[in-house]
Short mmCIF file of C-alpha atoms in Angstrom, two decimals:
data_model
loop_
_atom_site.label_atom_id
_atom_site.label_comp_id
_atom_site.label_asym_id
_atom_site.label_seq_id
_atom_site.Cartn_x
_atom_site.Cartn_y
_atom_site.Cartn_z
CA UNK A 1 15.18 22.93 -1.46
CA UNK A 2 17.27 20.09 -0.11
CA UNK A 3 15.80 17.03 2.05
CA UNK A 4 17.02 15.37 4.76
CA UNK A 5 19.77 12.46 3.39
CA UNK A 6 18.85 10.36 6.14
CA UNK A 7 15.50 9.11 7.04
CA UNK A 8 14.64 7.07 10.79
CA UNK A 9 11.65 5.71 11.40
CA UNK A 10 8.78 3.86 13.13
CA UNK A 11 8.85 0.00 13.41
CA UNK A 12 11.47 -1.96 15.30
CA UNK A 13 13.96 -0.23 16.31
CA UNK A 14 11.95 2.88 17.58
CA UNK A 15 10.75 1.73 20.88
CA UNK A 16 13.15 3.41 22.89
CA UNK A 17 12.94 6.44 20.50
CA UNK A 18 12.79 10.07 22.42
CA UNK A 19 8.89 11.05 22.47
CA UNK A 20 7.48 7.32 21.90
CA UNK A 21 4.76 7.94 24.28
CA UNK A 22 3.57 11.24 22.34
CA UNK A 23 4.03 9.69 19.00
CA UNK A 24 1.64 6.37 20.45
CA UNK A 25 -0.82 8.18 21.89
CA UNK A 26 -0.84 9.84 18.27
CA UNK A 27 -1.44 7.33 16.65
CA UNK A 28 -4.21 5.61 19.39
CA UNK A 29 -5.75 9.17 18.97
CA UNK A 30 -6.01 8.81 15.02
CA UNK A 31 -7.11 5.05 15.37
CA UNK A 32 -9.76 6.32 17.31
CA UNK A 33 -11.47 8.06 15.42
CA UNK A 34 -11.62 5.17 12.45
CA UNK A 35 -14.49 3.10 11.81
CA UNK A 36 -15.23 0.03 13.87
CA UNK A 37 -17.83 -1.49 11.19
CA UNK A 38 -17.61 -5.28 10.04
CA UNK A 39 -17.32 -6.57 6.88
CA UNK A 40 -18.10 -9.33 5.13
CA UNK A 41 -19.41 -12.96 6.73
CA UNK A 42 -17.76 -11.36 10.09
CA UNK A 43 -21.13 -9.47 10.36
CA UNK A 44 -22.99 -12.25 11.13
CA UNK A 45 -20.88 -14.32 13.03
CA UNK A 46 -20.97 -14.82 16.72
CA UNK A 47 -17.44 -14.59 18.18
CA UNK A 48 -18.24 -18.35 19.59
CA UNK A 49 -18.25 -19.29 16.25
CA UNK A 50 -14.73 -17.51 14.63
CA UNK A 51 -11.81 -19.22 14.29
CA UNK A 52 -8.28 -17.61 15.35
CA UNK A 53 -8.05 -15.73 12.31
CA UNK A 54 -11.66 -14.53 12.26
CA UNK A 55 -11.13 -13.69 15.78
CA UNK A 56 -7.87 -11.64 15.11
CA UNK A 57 -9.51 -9.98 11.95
CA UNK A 58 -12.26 -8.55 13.76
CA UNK A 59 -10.29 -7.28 16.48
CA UNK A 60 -7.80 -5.65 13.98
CA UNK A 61 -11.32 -4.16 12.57
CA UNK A 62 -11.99 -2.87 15.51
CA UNK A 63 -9.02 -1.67 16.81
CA UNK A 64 -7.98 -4.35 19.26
CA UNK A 65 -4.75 -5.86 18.07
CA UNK A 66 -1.27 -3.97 16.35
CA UNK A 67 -2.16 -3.97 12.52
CA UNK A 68 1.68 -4.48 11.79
CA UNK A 69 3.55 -7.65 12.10
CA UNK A 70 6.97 -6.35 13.84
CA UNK A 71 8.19 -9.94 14.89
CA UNK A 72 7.26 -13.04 13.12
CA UNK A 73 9.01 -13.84 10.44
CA UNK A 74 10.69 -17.47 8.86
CA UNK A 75 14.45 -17.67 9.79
CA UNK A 76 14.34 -20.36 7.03
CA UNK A 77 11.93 -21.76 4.57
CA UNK A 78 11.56 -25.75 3.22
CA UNK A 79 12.36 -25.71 -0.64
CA UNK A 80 8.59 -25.05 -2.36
CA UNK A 81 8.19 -28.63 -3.32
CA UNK A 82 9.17 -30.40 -0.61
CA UNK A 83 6.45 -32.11 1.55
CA UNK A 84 7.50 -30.11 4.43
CA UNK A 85 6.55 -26.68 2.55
CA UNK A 86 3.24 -28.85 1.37
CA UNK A 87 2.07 -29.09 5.24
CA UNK A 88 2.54 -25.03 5.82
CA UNK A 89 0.29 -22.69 3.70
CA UNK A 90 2.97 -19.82 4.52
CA UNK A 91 5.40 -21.42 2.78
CA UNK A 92 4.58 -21.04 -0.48
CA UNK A 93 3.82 -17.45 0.51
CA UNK A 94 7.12 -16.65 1.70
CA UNK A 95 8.68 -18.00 -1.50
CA UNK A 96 6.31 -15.93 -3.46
CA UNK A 97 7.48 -12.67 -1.18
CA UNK A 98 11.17 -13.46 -1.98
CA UNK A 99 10.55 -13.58 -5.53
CA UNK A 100 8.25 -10.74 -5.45
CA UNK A 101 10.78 -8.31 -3.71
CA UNK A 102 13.76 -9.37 -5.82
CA UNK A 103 11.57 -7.74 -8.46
CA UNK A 104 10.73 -4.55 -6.87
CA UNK A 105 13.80 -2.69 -5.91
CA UNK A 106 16.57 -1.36 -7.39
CA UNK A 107 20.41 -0.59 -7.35
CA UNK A 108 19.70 2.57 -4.91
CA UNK A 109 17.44 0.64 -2.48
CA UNK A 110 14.57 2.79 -3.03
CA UNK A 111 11.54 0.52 -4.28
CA UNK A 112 10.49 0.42 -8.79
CA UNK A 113 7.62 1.09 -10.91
CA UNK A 114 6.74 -2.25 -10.73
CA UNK A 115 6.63 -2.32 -6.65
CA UNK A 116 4.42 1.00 -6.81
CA UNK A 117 2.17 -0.73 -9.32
CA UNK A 118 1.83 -3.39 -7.28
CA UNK A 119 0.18 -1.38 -4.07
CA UNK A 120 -1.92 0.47 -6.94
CA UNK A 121 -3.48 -2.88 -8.17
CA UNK A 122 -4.24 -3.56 -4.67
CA UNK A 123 -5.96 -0.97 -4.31
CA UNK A 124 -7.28 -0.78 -7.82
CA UNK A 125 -9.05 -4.48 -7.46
CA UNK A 126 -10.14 -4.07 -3.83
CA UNK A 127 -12.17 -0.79 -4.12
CA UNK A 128 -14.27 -2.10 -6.41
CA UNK A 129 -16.72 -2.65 -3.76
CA UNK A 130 -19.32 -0.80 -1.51
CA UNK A 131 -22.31 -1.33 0.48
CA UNK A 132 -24.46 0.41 -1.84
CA UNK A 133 -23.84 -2.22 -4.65
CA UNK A 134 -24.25 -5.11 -3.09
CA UNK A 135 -22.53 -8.22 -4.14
CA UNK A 136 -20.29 -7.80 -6.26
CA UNK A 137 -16.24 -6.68 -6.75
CA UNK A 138 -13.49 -6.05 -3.66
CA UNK A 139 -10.37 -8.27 -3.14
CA UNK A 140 -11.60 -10.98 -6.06
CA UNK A 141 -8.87 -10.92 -8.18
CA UNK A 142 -11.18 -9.50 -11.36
CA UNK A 143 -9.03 -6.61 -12.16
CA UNK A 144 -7.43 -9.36 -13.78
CA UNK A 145 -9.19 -12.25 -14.04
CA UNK A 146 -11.94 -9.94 -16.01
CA UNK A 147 -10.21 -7.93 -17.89
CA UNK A 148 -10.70 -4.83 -16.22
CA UNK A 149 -7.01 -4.01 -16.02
CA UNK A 150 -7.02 -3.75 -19.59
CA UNK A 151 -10.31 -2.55 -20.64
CA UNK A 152 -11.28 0.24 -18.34
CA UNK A 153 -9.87 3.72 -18.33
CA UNK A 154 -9.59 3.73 -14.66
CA UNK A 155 -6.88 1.68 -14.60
CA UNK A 156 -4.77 2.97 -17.28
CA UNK A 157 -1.06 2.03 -16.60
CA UNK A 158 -1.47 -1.05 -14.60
CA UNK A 159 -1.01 -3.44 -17.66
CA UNK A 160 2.58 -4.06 -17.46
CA UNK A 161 1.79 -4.58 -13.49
CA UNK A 162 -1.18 -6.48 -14.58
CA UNK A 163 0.97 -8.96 -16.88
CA UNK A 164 3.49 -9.69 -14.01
CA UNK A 165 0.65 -10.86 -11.95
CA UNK A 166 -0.19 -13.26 -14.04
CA UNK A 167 3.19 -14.49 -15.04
CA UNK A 168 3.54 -14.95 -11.30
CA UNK A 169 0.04 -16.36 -11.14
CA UNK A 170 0.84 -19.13 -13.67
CA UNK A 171 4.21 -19.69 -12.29
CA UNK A 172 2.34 -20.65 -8.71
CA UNK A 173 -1.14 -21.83 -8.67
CA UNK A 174 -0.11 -25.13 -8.96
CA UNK A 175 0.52 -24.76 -5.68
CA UNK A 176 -3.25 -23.89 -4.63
CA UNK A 177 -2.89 -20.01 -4.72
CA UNK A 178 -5.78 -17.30 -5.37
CA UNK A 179 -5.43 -14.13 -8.02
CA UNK A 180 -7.11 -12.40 -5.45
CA UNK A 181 -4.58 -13.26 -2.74
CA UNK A 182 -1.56 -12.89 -5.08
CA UNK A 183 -2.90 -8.97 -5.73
CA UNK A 184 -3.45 -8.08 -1.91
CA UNK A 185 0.05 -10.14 -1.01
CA UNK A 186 2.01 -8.59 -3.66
CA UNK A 187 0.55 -4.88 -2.60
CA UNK A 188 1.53 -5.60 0.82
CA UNK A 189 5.23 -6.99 -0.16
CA UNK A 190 5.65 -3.75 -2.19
CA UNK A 191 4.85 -1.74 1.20
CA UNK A 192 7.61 -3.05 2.83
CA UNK A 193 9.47 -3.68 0.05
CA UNK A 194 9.47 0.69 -0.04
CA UNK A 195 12.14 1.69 2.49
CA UNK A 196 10.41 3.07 5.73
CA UNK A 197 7.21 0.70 4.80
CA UNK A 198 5.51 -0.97 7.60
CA UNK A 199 4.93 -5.14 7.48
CA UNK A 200 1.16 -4.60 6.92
CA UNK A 201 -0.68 -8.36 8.74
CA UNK A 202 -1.54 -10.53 5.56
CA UNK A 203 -4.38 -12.84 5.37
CA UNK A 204 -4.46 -15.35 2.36
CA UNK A 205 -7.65 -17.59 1.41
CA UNK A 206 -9.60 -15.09 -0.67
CA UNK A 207 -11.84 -16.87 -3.60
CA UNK A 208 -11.68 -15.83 -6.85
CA UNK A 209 -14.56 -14.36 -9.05
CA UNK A 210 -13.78 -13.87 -13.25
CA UNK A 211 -17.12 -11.78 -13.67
CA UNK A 212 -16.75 -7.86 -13.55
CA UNK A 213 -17.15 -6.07 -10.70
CA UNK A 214 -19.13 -2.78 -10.07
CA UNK A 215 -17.86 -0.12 -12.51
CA UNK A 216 -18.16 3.98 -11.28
CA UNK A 217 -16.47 2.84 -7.82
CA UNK A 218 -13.11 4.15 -8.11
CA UNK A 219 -11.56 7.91 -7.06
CA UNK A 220 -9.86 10.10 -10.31
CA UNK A 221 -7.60 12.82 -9.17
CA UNK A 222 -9.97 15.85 -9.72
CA UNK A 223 -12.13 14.93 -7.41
CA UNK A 224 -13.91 16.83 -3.92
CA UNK A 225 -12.93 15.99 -0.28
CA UNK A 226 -17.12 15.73 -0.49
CA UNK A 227 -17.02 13.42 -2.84
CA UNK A 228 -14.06 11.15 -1.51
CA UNK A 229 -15.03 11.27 1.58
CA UNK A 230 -18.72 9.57 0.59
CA UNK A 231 -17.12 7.46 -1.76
CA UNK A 232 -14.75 5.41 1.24
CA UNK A 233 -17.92 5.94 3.83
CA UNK A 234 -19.82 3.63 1.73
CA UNK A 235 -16.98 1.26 1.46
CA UNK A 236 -16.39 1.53 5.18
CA UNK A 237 -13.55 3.75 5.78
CA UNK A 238 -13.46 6.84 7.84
CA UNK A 239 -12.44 10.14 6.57
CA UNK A 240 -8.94 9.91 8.45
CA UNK A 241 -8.41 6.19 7.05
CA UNK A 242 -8.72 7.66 3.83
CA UNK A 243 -5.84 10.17 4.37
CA UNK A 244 -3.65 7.57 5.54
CA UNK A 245 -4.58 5.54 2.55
CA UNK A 246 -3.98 8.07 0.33
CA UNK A 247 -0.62 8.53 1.39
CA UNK A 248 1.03 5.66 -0.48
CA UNK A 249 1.50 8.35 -3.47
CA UNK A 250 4.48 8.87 -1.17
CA UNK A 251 6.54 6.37 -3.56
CA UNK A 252 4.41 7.74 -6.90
CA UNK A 253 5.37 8.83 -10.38
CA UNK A 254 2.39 10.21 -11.94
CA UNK A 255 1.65 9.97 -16.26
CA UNK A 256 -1.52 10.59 -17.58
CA UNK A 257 -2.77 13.14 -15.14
CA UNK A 258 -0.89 15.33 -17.00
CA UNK A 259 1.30 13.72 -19.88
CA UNK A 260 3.40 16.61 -20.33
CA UNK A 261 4.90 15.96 -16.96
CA UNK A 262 4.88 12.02 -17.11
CA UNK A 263 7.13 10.41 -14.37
CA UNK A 264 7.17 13.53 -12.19
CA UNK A 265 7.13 12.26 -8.43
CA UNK A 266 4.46 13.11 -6.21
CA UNK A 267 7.03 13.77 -3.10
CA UNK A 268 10.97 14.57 -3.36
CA UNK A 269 11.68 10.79 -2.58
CA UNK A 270 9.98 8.52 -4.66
CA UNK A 271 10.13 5.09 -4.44
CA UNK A 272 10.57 5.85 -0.33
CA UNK A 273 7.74 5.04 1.87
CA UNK A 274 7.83 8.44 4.04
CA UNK A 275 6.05 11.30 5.13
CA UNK A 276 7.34 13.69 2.69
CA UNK A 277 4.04 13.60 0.44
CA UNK A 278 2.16 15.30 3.37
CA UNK A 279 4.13 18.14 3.67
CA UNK A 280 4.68 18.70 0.68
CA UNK A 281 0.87 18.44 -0.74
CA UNK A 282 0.54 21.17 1.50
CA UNK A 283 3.40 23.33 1.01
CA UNK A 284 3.55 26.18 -1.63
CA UNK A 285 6.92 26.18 -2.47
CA UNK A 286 7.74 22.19 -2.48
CA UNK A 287 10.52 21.11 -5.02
CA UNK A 288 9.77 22.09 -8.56
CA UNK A 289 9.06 18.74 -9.59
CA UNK A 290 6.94 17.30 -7.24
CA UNK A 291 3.15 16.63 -8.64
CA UNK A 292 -0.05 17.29 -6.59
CA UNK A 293 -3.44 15.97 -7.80
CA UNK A 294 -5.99 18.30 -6.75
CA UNK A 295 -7.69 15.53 -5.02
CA UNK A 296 -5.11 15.17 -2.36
CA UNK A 297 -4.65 19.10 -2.05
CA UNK A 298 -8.89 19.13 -1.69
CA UNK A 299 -8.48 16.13 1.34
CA UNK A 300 -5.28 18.00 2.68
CA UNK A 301 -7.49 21.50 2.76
CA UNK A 302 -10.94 20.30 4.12
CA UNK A 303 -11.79 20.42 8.18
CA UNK A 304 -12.76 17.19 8.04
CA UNK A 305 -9.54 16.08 7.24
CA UNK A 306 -6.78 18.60 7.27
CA UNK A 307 -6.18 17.81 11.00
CA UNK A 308 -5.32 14.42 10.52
CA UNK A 309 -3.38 15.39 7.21
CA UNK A 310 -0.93 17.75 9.02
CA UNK A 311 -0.72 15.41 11.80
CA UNK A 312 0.76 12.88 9.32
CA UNK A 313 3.04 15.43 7.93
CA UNK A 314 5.82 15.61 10.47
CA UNK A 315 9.40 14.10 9.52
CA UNK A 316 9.82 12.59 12.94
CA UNK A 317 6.09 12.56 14.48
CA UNK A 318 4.14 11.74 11.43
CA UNK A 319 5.91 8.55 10.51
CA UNK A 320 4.75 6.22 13.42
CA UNK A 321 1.31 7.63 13.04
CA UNK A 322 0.86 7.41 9.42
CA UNK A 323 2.16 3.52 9.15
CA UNK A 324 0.10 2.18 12.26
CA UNK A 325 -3.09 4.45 10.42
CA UNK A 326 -1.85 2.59 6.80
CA UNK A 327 -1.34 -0.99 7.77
CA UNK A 328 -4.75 -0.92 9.70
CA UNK A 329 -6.71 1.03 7.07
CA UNK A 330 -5.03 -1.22 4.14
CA UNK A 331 -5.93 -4.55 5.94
CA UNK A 332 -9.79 -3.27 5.63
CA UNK A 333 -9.50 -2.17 2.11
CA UNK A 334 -7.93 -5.87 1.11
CA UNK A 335 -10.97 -7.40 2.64
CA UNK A 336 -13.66 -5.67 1.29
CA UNK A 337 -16.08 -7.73 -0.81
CA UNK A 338 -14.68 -11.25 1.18
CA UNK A 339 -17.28 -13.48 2.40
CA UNK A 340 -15.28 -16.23 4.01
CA UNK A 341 -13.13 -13.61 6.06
CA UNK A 342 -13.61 -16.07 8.80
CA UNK A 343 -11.84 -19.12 6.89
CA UNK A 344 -8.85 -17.05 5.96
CA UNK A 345 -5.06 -17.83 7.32
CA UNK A 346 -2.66 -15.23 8.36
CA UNK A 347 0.74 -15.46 6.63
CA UNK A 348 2.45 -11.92 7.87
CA UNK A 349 5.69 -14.20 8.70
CA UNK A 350 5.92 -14.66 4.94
CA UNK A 351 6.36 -11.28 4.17
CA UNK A 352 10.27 -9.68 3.74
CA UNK A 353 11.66 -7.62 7.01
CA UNK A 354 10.75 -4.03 7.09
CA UNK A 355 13.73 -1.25 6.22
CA UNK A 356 14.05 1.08 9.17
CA UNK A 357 16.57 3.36 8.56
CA UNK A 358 17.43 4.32 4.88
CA UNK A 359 20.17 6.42 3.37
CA UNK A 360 19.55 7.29 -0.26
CA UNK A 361 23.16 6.87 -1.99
CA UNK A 362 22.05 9.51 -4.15
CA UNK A 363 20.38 12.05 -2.02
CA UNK A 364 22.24 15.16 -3.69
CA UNK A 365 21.15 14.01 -7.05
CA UNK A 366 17.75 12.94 -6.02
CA UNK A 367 17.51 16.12 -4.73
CA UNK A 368 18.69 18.06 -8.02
CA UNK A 369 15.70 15.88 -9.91
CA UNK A 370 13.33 16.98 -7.38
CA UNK A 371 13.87 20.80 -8.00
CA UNK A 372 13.88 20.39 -11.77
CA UNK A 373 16.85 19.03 -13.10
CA UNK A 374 18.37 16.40 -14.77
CA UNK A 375 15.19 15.35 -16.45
CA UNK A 376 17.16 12.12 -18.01
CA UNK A 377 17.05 10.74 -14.43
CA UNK A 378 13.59 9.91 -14.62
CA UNK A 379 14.02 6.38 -15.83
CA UNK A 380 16.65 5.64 -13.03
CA UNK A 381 13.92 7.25 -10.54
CA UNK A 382 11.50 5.11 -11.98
CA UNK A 383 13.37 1.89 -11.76
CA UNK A 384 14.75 2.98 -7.97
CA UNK A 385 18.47 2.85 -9.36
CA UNK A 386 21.24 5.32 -8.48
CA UNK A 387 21.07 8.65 -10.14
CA UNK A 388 24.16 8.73 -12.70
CA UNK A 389 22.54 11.52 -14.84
CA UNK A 390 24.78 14.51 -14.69
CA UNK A 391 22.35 17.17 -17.07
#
């Protein structure tokens, strides 16, 4: 079973793109039906009283403004220590996303291990949260900060991710930076970092907290759609913002699940952000290789969310869909737990442009490792090289 060798997709260049109507009012339909509910110190604030960014954040909530930043972006940056860089909390940012992405792709384009771990520890340290708990956890930076990375079996596999972040986190909080915001920037520089990802809006300003959060809170891959889907309700996300979250195991390379089959992708193109996964969660006879935790097939399978599953599941009419669905569900999930939502700064210009079109250099022997063979390609796959295993 052979995939396409070249991918086109959502983002800039698509506006003129045959169907763009059909493929919006997608996506406006799917946004619809997310939750509205606001979080954090923007439940109790009277929209006389929010700044820009407050103002912005609850409209993104709420489904008033275009959760991905298409445009705005630095043509040029003052060196880091310059007083010009000083006077413009982005700059340090975009700095940070340059080093961050020269780190998280390799020789074939496609994005690494460390780029995947990087939108896992997002997740992994924002989740932590729900309403039922009560303070406590979210976007805090403790998955580090506390240990947690290390010490609980949840997040098995995120220590070499986990060490990065704090090289990186030593390397720059002189200059004023959060672990918290480092975590939810570098998930979203990974995203678009991943060929086909979207520019998901980034908001920096989140306060740190070295106690551990809530335990118990996170998803494991044998769980129920019933299950799942009260898990995210009482973190405030809808069933269908939970499929499009869900869908970042587009780039994945599962190992523990089953350590027999350790690096196995969970769609035919890993380390590409596309729509693949989808499909092939719910096909039968997808490429030999490619690993489905029951979880997803249970989400993919239930009527509360199999609609929106297949709807994300299209080559060409899923993409546009899924990343509009992504970048607004992800900017929720990096603010859970954040009381001073309303104090935060938006520095989407800092992140790195987003990768269109992408043709894998590989794609015949990408394609052979998806179906079963040359099993010493994993480590290239893993590291987003080119392929140069012949057996």
């Amino acid at each position: 079973m052979k995939t396409a060798p070249l991918v086109i997709l959502a983002g800039n260049l698509v506006h003129g793109f045959p169907g763009m109507n059909d493929l919006k009012a997608r996506a406006a339909d799917l946004e619809g039906r997310s939750t509205n509910e606001l979080i954090g110190d923007l439940t109790g604030l009277p929209d006389d009283r929010l700044t820009k960014t407050g103002a912005d954040i609850k409209a993104l909530l709420t489904g008033g403004q275009l959760p991905e930043e298409l445009l705005d972006r630095y043509d040029s940056v003052p060196g880091k220590d310059t007083p010009e860089c000083k006077a413009d909390t982005c700059c340090i940012w975009k700095h940070i996303a340059d080093d961050m992405k020269s780190k998280m792709v390799g020789t074939a384009g496609r994005c690494n291990d460390l780029a995947r771990g990087c939108v896992r520890l997002g997740f992994h340290d924002a989740a932590t949260w729900s309403k039922a708990t009560g303070p406590g956890g979210g976007s805090d930076g403790s998955i580090i900060l506390a240990r947690e990375c290390y010490d609980r079996p949840i997040n098995k596999g995120l220590e070499p991710t986990c060490d990065q972040m704090t090289n990186w986190f030593n390397q720059y909080k002189q200059y004023g930076i959060s672990m918290a915001d480092l975590i939810q920037f570098a998930a979203n520089v990974a995203t678009v970092t991943c060929p086909l990802g979207p520019r998901v809006r980034s908001f920096v300003g989140r306060k740190d907290n070295s106690n551990p959060a809530p335990d118990g809170l996170m998803p494991v891959p044998s769980d129920s759609a019933d299950r799942l889907i009260s898990l995210f309700g009482d973190k405030t996300i809808a069933p269908d913002e939970l499929v499009a979250l869900v869908g970042a195991h587009t780039t994945a390379q599962q190992r523990f699940v089953d350590p027999s089959r350790a690096g196995d992708p969970m769609d035919s193109t890993p380390g590409v952000w596309d729509v693949r996964f989808y499909g092939q969660v719910l096909n039968p006879f997808s490429p030999r290789r490619v690993f489905k935790f029951q979880s997803d097939i249970n989400l993919s399978q239930d009527p509360r969310t199999s609609g929106t599953w297949r709807g994300f599941s299209g080559l060409i009419t899923g993409q546009i869909p899924w990343n509009l669905a992504y970048a607004r569900a992800y900017i929720r999930l990096s603010l859970l737990g954040v009381n001073n939502i309303n104090d935060l700064r938006e520095c989407s210009k800092a992140l790195p442009s987003a990768l269109d079109v992408f043709n894998s250099p590989d794609q015949p022997l990408l394609d052979a490792f998806a179906n079963g063979s040359l099993e010493s390609a994993k480590d290239e796959v893993t590291k987003g090289d080119n392929i140069t295993a012949t057996n």
